[in-house]
CSV table of C-alpha atoms and ligand atoms in Angstrom, one decimal:
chain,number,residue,atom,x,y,z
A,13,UNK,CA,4.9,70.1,7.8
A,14,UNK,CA,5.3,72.0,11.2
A,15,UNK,CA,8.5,72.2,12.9
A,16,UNK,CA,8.7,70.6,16.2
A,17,UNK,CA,11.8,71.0,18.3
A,18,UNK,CA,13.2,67.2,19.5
A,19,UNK,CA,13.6,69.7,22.8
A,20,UNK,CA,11.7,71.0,25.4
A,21,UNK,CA,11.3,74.2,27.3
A,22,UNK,CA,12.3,72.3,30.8
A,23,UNK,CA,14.9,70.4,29.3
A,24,UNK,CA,16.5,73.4,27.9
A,25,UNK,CA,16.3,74.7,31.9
A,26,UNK,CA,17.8,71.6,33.1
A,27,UNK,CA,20.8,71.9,30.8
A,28,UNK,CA,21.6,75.5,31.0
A,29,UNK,CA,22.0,75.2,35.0
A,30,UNK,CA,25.3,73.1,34.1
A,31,UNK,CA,26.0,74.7,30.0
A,32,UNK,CA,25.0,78.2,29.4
A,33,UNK,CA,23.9,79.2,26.4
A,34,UNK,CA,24.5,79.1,23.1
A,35,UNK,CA,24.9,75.8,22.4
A,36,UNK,CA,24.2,73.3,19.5
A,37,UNK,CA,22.5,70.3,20.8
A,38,UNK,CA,21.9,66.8,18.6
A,39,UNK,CA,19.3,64.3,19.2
A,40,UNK,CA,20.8,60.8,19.3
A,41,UNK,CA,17.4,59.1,18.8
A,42,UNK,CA,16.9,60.6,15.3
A,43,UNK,CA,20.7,60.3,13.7
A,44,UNK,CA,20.2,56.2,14.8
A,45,UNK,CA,17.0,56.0,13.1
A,46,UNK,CA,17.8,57.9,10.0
A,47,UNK,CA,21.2,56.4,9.5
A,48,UNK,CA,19.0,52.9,10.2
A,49,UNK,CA,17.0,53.8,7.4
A,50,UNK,CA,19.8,55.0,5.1
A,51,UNK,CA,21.2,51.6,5.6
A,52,UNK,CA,17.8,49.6,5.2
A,53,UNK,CA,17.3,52.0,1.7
A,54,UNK,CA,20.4,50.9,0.0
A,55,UNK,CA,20.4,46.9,1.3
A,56,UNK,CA,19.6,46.3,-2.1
A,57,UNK,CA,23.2,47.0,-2.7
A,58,UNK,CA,25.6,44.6,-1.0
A,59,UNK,CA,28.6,47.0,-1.5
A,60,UNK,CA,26.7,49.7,-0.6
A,61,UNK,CA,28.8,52.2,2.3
A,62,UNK,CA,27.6,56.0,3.6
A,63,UNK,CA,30.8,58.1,3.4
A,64,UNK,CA,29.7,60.6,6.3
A,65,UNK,CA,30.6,63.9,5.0
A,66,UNK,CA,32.9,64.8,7.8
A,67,UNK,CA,32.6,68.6,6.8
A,68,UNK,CA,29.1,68.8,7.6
A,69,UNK,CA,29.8,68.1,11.4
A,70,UNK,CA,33.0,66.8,12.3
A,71,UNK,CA,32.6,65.3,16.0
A,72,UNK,CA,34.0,61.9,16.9
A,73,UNK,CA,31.5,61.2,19.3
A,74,UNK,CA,28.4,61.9,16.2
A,75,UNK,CA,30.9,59.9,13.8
A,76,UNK,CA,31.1,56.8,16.1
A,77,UNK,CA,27.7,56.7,16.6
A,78,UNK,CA,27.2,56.9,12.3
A,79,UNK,CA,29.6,54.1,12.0
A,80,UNK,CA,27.7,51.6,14.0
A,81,UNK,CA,25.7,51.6,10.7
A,82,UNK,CA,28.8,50.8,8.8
A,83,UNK,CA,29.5,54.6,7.7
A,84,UNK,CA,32.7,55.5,7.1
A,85,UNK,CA,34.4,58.8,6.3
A,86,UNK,CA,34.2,61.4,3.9
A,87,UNK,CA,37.4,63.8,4.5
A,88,UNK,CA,38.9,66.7,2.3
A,89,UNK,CA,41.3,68.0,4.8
A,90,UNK,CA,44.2,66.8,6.8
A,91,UNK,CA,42.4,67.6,10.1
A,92,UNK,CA,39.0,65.3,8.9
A,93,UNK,CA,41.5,62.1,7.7
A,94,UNK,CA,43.1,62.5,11.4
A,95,UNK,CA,39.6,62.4,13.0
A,96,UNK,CA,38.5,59.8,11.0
A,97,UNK,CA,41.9,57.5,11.9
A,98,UNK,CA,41.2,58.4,15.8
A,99,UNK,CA,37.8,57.3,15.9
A,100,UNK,CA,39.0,54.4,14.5
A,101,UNK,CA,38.2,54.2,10.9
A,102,UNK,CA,40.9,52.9,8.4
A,103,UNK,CA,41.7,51.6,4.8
A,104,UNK,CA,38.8,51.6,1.9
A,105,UNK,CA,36.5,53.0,5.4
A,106,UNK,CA,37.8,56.5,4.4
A,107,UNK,CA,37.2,58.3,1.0
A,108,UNK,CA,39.4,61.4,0.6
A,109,UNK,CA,37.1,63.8,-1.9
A,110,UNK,CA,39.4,66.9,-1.9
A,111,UNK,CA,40.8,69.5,-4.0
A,112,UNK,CA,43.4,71.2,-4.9
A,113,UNK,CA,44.7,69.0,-2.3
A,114,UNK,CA,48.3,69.7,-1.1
A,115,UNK,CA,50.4,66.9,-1.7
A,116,UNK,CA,51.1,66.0,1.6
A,117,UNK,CA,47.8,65.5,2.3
A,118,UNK,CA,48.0,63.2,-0.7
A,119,UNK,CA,50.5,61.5,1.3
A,120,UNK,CA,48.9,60.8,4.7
A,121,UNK,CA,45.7,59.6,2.9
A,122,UNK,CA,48.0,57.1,0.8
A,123,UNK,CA,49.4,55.8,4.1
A,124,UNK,CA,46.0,55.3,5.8
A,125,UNK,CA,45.0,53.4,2.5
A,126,UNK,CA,42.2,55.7,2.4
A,127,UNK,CA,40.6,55.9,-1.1
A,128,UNK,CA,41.7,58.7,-2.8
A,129,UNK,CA,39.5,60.8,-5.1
A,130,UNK,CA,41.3,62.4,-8.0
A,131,UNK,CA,39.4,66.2,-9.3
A,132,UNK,CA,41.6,66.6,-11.6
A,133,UNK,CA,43.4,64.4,-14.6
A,134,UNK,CA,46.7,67.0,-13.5
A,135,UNK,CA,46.5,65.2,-10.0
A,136,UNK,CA,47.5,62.0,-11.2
A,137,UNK,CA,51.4,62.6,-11.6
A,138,UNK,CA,51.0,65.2,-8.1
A,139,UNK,CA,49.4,62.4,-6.4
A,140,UNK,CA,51.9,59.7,-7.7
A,141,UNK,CA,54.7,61.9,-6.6
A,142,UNK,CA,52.9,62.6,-3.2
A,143,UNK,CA,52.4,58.7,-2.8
A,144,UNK,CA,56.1,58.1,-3.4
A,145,UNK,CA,56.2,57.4,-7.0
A,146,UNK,CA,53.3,54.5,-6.6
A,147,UNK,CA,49.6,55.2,-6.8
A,148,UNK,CA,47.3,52.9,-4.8
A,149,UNK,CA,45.2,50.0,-6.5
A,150,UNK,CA,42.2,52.0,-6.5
A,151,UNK,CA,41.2,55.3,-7.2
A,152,UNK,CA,39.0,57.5,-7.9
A,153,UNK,CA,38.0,60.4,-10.8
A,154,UNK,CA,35.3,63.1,-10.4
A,155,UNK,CA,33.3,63.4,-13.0
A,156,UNK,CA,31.8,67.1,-14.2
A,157,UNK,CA,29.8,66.9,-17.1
A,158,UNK,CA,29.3,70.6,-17.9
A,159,UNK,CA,26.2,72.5,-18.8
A,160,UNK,CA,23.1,72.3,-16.3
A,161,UNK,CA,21.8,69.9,-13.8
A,162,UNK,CA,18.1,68.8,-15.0
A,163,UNK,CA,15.6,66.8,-13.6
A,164,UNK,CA,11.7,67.2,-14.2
A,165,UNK,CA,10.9,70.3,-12.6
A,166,UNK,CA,13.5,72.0,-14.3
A,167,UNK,CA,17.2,73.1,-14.0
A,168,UNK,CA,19.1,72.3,-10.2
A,169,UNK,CA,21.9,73.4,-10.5
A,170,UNK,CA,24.6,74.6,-12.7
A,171,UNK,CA,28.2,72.2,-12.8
A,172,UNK,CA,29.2,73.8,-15.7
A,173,UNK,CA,29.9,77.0,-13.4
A,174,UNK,CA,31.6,74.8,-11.0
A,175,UNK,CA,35.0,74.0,-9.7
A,176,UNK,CA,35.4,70.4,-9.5
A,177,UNK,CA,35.9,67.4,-11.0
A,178,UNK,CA,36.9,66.4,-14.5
A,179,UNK,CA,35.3,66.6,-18.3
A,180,UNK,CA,34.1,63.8,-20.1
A,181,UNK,CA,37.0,63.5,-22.0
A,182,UNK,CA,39.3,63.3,-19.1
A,183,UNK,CA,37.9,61.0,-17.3
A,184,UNK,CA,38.1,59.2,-20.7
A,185,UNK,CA,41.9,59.8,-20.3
A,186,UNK,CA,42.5,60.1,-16.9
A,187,UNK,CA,41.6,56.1,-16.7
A,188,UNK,CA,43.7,55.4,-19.6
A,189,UNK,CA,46.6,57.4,-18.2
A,190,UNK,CA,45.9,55.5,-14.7
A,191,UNK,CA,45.4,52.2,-16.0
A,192,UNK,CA,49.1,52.5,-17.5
A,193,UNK,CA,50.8,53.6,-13.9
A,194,UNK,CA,49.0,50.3,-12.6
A,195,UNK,CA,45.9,51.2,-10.9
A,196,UNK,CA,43.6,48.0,-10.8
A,197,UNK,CA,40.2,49.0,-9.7
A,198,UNK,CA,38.2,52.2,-10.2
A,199,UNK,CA,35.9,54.5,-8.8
A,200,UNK,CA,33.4,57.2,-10.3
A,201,UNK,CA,32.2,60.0,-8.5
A,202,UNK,CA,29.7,63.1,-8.6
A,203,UNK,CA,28.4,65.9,-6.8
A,204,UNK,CA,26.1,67.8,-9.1
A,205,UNK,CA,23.6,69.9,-7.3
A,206,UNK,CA,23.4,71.0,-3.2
A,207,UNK,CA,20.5,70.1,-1.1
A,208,UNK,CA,18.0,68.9,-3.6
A,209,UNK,CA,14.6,68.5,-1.4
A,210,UNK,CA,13.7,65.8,-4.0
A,211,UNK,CA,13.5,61.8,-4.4
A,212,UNK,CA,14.7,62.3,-8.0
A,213,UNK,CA,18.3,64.0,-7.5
A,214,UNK,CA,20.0,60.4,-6.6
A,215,UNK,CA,18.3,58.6,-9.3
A,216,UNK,CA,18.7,61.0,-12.0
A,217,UNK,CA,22.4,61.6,-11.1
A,218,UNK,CA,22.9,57.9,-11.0
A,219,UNK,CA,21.5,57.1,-14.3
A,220,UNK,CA,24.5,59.5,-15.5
A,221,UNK,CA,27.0,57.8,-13.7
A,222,UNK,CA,25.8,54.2,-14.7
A,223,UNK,CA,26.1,55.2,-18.1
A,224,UNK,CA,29.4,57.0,-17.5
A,225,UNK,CA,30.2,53.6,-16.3
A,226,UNK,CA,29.3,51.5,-19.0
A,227,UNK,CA,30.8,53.7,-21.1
A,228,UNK,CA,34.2,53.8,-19.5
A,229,UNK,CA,34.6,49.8,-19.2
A,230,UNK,CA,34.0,50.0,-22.7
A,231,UNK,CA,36.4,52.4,-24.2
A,232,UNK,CA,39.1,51.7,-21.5
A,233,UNK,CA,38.6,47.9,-20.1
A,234,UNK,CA,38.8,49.2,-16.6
A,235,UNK,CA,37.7,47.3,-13.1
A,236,UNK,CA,34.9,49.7,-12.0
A,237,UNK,CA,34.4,48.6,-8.3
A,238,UNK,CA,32.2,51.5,-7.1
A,239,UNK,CA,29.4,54.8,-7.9
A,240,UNK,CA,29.9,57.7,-5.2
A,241,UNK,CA,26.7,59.9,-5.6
A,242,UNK,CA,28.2,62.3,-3.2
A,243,UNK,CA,26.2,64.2,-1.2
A,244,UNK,CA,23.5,66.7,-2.1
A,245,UNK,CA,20.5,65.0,-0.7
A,246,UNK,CA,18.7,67.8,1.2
A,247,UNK,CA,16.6,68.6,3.9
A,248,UNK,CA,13.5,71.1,4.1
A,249,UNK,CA,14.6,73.6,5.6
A,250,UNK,CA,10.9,75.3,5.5
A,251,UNK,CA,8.0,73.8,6.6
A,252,UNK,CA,6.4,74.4,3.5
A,253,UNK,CA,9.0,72.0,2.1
A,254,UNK,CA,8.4,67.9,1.9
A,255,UNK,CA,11.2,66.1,3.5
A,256,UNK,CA,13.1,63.5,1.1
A,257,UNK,CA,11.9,59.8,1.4
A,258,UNK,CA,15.2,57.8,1.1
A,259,UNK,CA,13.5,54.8,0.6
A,260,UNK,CA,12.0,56.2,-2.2
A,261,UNK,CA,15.5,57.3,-2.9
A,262,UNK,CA,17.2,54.0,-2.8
A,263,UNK,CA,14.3,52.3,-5.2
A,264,UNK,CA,15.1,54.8,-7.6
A,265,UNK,CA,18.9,54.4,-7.9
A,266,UNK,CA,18.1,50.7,-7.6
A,267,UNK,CA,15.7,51.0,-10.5
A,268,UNK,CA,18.4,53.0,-12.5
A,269,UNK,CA,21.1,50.4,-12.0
A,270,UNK,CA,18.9,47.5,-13.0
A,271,UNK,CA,18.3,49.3,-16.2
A,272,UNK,CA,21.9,50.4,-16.7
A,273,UNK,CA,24.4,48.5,-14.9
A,274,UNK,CA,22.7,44.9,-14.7
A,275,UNK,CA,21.8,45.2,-18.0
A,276,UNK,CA,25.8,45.9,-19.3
A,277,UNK,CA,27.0,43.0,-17.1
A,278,UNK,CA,27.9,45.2,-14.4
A,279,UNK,CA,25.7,44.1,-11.3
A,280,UNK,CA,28.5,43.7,-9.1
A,281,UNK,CA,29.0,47.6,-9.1
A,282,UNK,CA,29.0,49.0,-5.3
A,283,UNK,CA,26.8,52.2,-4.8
A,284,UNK,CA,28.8,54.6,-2.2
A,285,UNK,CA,27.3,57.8,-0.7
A,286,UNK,CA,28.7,60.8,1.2
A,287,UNK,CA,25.6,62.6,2.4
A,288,UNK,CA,26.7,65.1,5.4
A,289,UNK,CA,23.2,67.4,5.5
A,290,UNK,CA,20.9,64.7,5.3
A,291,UNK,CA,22.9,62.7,7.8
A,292,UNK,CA,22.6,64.9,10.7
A,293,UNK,CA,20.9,68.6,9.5
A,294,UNK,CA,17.9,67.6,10.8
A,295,UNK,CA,18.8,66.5,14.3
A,296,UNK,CA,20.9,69.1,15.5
A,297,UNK,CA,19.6,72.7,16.8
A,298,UNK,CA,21.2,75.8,18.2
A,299,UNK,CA,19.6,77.1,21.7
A,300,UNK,CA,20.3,80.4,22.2
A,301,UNK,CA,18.6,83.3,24.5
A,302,UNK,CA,17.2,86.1,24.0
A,303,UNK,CA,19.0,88.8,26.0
A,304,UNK,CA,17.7,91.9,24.4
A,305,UNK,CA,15.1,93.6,22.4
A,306,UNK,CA,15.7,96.8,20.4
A,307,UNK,CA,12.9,99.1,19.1
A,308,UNK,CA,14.3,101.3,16.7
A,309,UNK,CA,13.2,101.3,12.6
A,310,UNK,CA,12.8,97.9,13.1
A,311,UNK,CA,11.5,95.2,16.3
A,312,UNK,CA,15.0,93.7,17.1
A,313,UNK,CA,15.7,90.7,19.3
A,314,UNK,CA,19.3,90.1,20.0
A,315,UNK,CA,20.1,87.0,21.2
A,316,UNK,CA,23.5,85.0,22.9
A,317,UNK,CA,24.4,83.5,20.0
A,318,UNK,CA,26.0,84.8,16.4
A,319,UNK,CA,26.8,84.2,13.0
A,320,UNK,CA,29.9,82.5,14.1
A,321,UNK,CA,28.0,79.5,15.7
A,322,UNK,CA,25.8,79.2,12.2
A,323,UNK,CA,27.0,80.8,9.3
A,324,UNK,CA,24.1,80.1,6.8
A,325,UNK,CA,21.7,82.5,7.2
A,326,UNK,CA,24.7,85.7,7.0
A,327,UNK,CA,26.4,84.0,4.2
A,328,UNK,CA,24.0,82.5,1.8
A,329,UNK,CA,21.0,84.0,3.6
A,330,UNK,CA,19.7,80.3,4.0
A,331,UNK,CA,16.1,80.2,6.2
A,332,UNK,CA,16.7,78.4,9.8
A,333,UNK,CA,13.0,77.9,11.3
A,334,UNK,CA,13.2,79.3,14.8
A,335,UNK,CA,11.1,78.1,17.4
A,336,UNK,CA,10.5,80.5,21.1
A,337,UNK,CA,10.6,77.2,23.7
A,338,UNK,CA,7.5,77.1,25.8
A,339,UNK,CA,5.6,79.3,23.0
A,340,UNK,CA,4.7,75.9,20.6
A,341,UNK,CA,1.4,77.1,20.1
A,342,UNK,CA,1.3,80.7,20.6
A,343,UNK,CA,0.1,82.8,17.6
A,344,UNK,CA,3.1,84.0,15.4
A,345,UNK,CA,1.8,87.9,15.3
A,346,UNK,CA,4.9,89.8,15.8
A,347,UNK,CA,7.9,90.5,13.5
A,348,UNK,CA,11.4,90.2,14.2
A,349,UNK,CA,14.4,90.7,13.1
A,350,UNK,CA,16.7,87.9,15.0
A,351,UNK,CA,20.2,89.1,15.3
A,352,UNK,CA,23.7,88.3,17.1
A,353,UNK,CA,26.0,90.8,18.5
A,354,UNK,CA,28.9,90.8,15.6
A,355,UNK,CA,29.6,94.4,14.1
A,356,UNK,CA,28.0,92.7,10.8
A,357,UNK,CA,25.0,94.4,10.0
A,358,UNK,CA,24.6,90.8,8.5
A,359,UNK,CA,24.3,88.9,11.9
A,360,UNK,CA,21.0,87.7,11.5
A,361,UNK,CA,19.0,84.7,12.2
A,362,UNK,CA,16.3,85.3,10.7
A,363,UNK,CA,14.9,88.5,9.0
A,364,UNK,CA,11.2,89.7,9.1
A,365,UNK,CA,10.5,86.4,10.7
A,366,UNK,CA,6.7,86.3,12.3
A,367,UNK,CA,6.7,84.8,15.9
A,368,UNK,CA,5.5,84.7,19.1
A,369,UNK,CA,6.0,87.8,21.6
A,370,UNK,CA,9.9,87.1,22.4
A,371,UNK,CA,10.5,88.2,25.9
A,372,UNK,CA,14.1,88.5,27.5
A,373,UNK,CA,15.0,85.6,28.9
A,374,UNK,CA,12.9,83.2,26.5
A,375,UNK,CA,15.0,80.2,25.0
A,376,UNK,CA,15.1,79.9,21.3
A,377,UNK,CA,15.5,76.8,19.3
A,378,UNK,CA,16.9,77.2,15.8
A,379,UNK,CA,16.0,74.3,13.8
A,380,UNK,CA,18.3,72.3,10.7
A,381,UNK,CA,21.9,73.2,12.4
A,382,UNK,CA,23.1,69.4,12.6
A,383,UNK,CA,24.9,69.9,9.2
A,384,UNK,CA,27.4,72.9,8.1
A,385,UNK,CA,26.5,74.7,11.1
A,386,UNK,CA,28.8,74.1,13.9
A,387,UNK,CA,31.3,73.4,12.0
A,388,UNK,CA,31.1,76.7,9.9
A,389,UNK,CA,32.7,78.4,13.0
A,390,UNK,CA,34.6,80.8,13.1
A,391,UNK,CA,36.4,83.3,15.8
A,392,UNK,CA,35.5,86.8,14.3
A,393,UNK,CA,35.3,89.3,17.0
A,394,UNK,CA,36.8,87.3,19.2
A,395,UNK,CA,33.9,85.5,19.6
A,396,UNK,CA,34.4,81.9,21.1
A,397,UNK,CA,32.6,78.7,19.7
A,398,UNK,CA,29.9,76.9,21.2
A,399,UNK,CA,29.8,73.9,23.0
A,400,UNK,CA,28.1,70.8,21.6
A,401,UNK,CA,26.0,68.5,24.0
A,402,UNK,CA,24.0,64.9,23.1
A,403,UNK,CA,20.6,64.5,23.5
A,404,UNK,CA,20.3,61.2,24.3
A,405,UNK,CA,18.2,58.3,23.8
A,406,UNK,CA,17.7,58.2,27.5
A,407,UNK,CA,16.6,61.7,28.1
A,408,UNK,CA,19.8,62.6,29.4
A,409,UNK,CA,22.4,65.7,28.0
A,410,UNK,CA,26.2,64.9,27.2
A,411,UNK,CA,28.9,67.3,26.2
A,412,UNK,CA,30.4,65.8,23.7
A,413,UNK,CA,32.6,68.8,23.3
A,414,UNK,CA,33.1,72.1,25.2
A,415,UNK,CA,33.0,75.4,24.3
A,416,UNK,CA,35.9,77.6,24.0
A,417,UNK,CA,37.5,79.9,26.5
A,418,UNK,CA,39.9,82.7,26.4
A,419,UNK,CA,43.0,80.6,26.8
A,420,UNK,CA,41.8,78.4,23.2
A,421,UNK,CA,41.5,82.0,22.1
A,422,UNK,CA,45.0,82.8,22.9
A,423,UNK,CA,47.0,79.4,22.2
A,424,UNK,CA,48.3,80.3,19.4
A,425,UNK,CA,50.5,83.2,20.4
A,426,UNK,CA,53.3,81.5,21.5
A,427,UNK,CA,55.6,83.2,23.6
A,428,UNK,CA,53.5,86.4,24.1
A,429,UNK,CA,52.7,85.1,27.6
A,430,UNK,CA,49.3,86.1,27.2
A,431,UNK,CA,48.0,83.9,30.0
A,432,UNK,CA,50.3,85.1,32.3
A,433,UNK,CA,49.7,88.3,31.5
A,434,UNK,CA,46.0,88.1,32.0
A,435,UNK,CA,46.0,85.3,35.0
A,436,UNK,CA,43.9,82.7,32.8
X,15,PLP,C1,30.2,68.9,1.0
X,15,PLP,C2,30.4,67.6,0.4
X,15,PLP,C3,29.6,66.5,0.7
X,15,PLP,C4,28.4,66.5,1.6
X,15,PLP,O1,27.4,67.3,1.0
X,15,PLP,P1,26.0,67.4,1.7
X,15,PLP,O2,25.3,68.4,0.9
X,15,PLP,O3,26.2,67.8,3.1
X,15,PLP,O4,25.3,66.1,1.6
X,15,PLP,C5,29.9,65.3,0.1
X,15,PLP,N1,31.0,65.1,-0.7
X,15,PLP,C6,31.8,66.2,-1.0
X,15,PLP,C7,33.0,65.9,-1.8
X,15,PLP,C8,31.6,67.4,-0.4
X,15,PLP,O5,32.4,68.4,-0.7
């Protein structure tokens, strides 16, 4: 499918006149109508809540406008449970899917009465202790099964490899052990394989769980309230890639429980999600400029923004789709290399990319940054983060938070005067 920016050329001009460049811009329109459909997908479900993975983009003004579809928050850090209580959120609103979590964070996430999400059986008597010797009614285990992710078209992913979560036979025993310090009701989650650009990954996953489930009530007798498939639904990156249908999504974990769940007497079972990429990837973008072109071995264009304001491409080298503004329809016959100014030969957007003639000056849109892009940041070289503006439904730009300056740079060296020093 081609690639279409939810921007134009003389909107970009308009903006930059009051926000230079770089900046990551998000398109209000399409987060309401994908978290519309979300909702819509999984009505089936009358427990049914999107955890917004807060990682994946952790603005308050993005996360109020998710919430007006009931989302609540996914947080794994003290900082994301904070933003989550200042937007308002509270209580069984917030899931808290960490590890090795520090125990005070433990703590804080007890006193919101946010539910907490145990990775490991040795958490229970850290957690306890954190949570002042009583654990909350419910709670939560993550489940790792081992071995390889399958679906049709062959292995996704690898969880055996993997960090997280718990073995089949703790889960077994960490609900036993739980069950015995008082917990009531229980939760079961997953998160098995990263950006799956298929309808199958929820289902498939799901039909696990449900049988996890089944299993669990029977060898334990515990209260399972809720599934959390995590996150892990994807977006296509490429345009050679199909996007995900969540509809299709939601009839397939819908046709899983039926089968599963129903059937064991369990139809009262809520389905939870905590989806950050396919939330907002999509409908975010980073504008940055071209501001020089390089002819050396290679055709460079270096541009105002870096790996600090999207991370992806140097670290994993993920594919962003770049589009030149104003150039739609021009032929893509020249080749670039796309690169930021960090002294990291792997500061790169993009890497023998074919596009249209860049000239100095030109805007250019780089698609897929609503998710784990911003929020990647980082200061290396000194380099500042970007500022982040709304597209909204009405056509017009917000900043719905600034970029840094010198003086953020500095704020942490107390008592070094530095802004005296430099009259900032
Ligand atoms: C990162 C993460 C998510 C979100 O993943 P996406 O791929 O962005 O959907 C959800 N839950 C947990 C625990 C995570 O770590």
């Amino acid at each position: 499918m081609q690639k279409v920016p939810f921007i134009t050329k003389s909107k970009v001009e308009e903006i930059v006149k009051e926000y230079p460049t770089p900046f990551h811009i998000y398109d209000e329109k399409g987060i309401r109508e994908n978290a519309k459909a979300v909702k819509e997908a999984f009505s089936w479900n009358p427990g049914f809540r999107e955890y917004f993975a807060v990682k994946a983009t952790p603005n308050p003004y993005l996360m109020q406008i998710l919430a007006e579809y009931g989302c609540g928050a996914d947080c794994s850090s003290m900082t994301e449970l904070m933003l989550s209580k200042a937007i308002g959120l509270s209580g069984e609103q917030i899931m808290f899917s960490s590890n090795d979590t520090p125990a005070e964070e433990y703590t804080y996430a007890n006193e919101m009465g946010a539910i907490i999400n145990l990775d490991d059986i040795t958490h229970i008597d850290f957690c306890e202790e954190a949570c002042g010797g009583k654990l909350p009614e419910t709670m939560s285990c993550r489940y790792n099964p081992g071995g390889v992710f399958r679906m049709s078209n062959g292995i996704m992913d690898n969880p055996g490899d993997s960090k997280y979560g718990m073995t089949p036979e703790q889960m077994v025993q960490a609900y036993k052990i739980l069950m015995d310090k008082g917990v009531k009701h229980f939760g079961i989650h997953a998160f098995l394989a990263s950006n799956t650009v298929t309808n199958e990954y929820y289902p498939v996953l799901a039909g696990q769980l449900f049988e996890l489930a089944v299993k669990l009530k029977e060898e334990t007798g515990a209260d399972i309230r809720f599934i959390n498939l995590s996150g892990g639904v994807g977006i296509p990156y490429r345009p050679e890639e199909e996007p995900n249908d969540i509809y299709v999504i939601g009839k397939g974990v819908k046709e899983a429980y039926e089968k599963i769940l129903t059937l064991a007497g369990m139809g009262d079972v809520a389905i939870y999600t905590e989806m950050g990429r396919f939330m907002m990837g999509p409908y975010g973008g980073l504008v940055t400029k071209a501001i020089h072109e390089k002819h050396i071995h290679k055709e460079y264009v270096g541009v105002d923004a870096c790996a600090v304001n999207l991370m992806r491409p140097a670290m994993y080298g993920a594919y962003h789709h770049i589009t030149v503004l104003g150039k739609e329809d021009a032929s893509c016959d020249h080749q670039y290399d796309v690169a930021g100014s960090l002294c990291e030969n792997n500061d790169k957007f993009a890497i023998d990319r074919m596009l249209p003639e860049i000239e100095m000056g030109d805007y250019l849109f780089i698609h897929d940054t609503g998710a784990h892009g911003f929020s990647m940041g980082y200061n290396y070289n000194g380099k500042l983060r970007s500022a982040e503006i709304l597209l909204k439904e009405d056509g017009s730009a917000e900043l719905i938070r600034r970029a840094e300056t010198p003086k953020d740079y500095f704020a942490t060296f107390d008592g070094l005067n530095v802004y005296g020093k430099l009259d900032i």
